[in-house]
C-alpha angles and dihedrals in degrees: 000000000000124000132206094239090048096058095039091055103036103126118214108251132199083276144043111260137165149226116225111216101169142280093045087308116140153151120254100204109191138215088245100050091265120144130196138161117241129188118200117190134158132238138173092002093303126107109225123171113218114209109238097183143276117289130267105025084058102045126199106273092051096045078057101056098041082050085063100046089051084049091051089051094043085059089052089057094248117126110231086218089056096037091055096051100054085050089057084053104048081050093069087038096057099040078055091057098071118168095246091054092053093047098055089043083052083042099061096044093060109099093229144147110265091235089052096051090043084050095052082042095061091042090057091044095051100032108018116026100062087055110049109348097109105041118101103269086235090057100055111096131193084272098065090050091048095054082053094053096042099050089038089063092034084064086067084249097117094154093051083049080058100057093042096062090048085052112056087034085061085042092053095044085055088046092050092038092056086037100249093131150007115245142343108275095192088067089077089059107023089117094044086108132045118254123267129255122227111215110195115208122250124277119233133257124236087249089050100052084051095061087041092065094034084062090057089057104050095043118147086196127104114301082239091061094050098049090049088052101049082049101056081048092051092041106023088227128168108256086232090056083038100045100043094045119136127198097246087070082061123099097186097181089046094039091224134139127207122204108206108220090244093075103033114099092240088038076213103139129317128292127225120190116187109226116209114249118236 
């Protein structure tokens, strides 16, 4: 076996020759003073020799060990050559799958509303993106996901904190899923923060919905706006299923109107609400 002090003081001959440590470990001392660790194993019936690195940036102890982890892939059948060159390659992979471009891939595969996907979008981009966007998706720990949440709620926005959460988590389970990563970092936090607390708005009054009615009437808007108005009130329709109707959704002399699912907040079936003739 190898000392220190060999391999310090090993001078560099006419001709390449080596120091043999054990278990196929040894120096390559070169013509030009040059040293490097070599490993040479056999599998499959082939001799191969697997580069370790040059002394003596890589010293003694370490080329030892690293010469144990290539043995221990050379009993499970892997070549350590081979086995070094798709991890290169999962490398670049991984530095390509950033968090923002597999939010944005998540993003366009939710059947949503445009106005809902522009509106997540805008929440990652505030609140998500500078943080972690353009870290590979692999890199990001449940640390990185917990500063978000806590200077998100800091910010006195604990219901943003909340969809942000939901967030990242739907983006990790499309990134395991598609292997692009391993687990959901957000799960070892989820609970960091206390839940939030939903707080419905009021319901009207009878005299306040009085004077409701009585304002649109007394509008000094569009007639358009009014009408829409007085429509959403009659049919307790969404402004966004109101404001983007077209006639055809209309039977007149049924006095029946069909929302198509591509405008409805859940885009689950259509919707028919039956109006009053008058």
């Amino acid at each position: 076996m190898l000392t220190d002090t060999q391999c310090r003081t090993a001078k560099p001959k006419e001709k390449l020759y080596r120091l043999n440590d054990f278990n196929g470990l040894y120096l390559e001392v070169k013509p030009n003073g040059k040293k490097a660790w070599r490993y040479r194993f056999k599998l499959n019936g082939k001799s191969s020799m697997f580069a370790l690195g040059e002394y003596p940036t890589v010293k003694l102890a370490e080329a030892r060990e690293k010469c144990e982890q290539a043995r221990k892939q050379v009993a499970d059948g892997v070549s350590p050559t081979q086995a070094r060159q798709l991890d290169k390659i999962r490398k670049v992979n991984d530095a390509s799958n950033t968090f923002e471009l597999i939010a944005k891939e998540w993003l366009q595969l939710k059947d949503w509303a445009e106005i809902t996907k522009t509106r997540r979008l805008d929440m990652l981009e505030r609140v998500v993106f500078p943080a972690i966007g353009k870290l590979p998706i692999r890199e990001i720990t449940p640390h990185h996901i917990l500063k978000i949440l806590q200077e998100t709620a800091k910010r006195g926005a604990p219901t943003v904190a909340a969809e942000a959460r939901r967030t990242i988590s739907s983006v990790f389970e499309l990134a395991v899923a598609t292997l692009r990563a391993d687990s959901d970092p957000v799960w070892p936090v989820r609970k960091a923060l206390p839940a939030n607390k939903t707080q419905h708005k009021q319901a009207l009054n009878p005299q306040q919905i009085g004077k409701l009615l009585s304002c649109f009437d007394n509008s000094r808007g569009s007639y358009q706006v009014n009408y829409c108005m007085w429509l959403m009130w009659w049919t307790l329709a969404r402004p966004a299923e109101a404001t983007e109707a077209e006639w055809t959704e209309f039977d007149l002399d049924n006095a029946l109107w069909t929302i198509p699912a591509a405008r409805m907040k859940a885009r689950k079936g259509q919707l028919s609400v039956a109006m009053l003739k008058s």
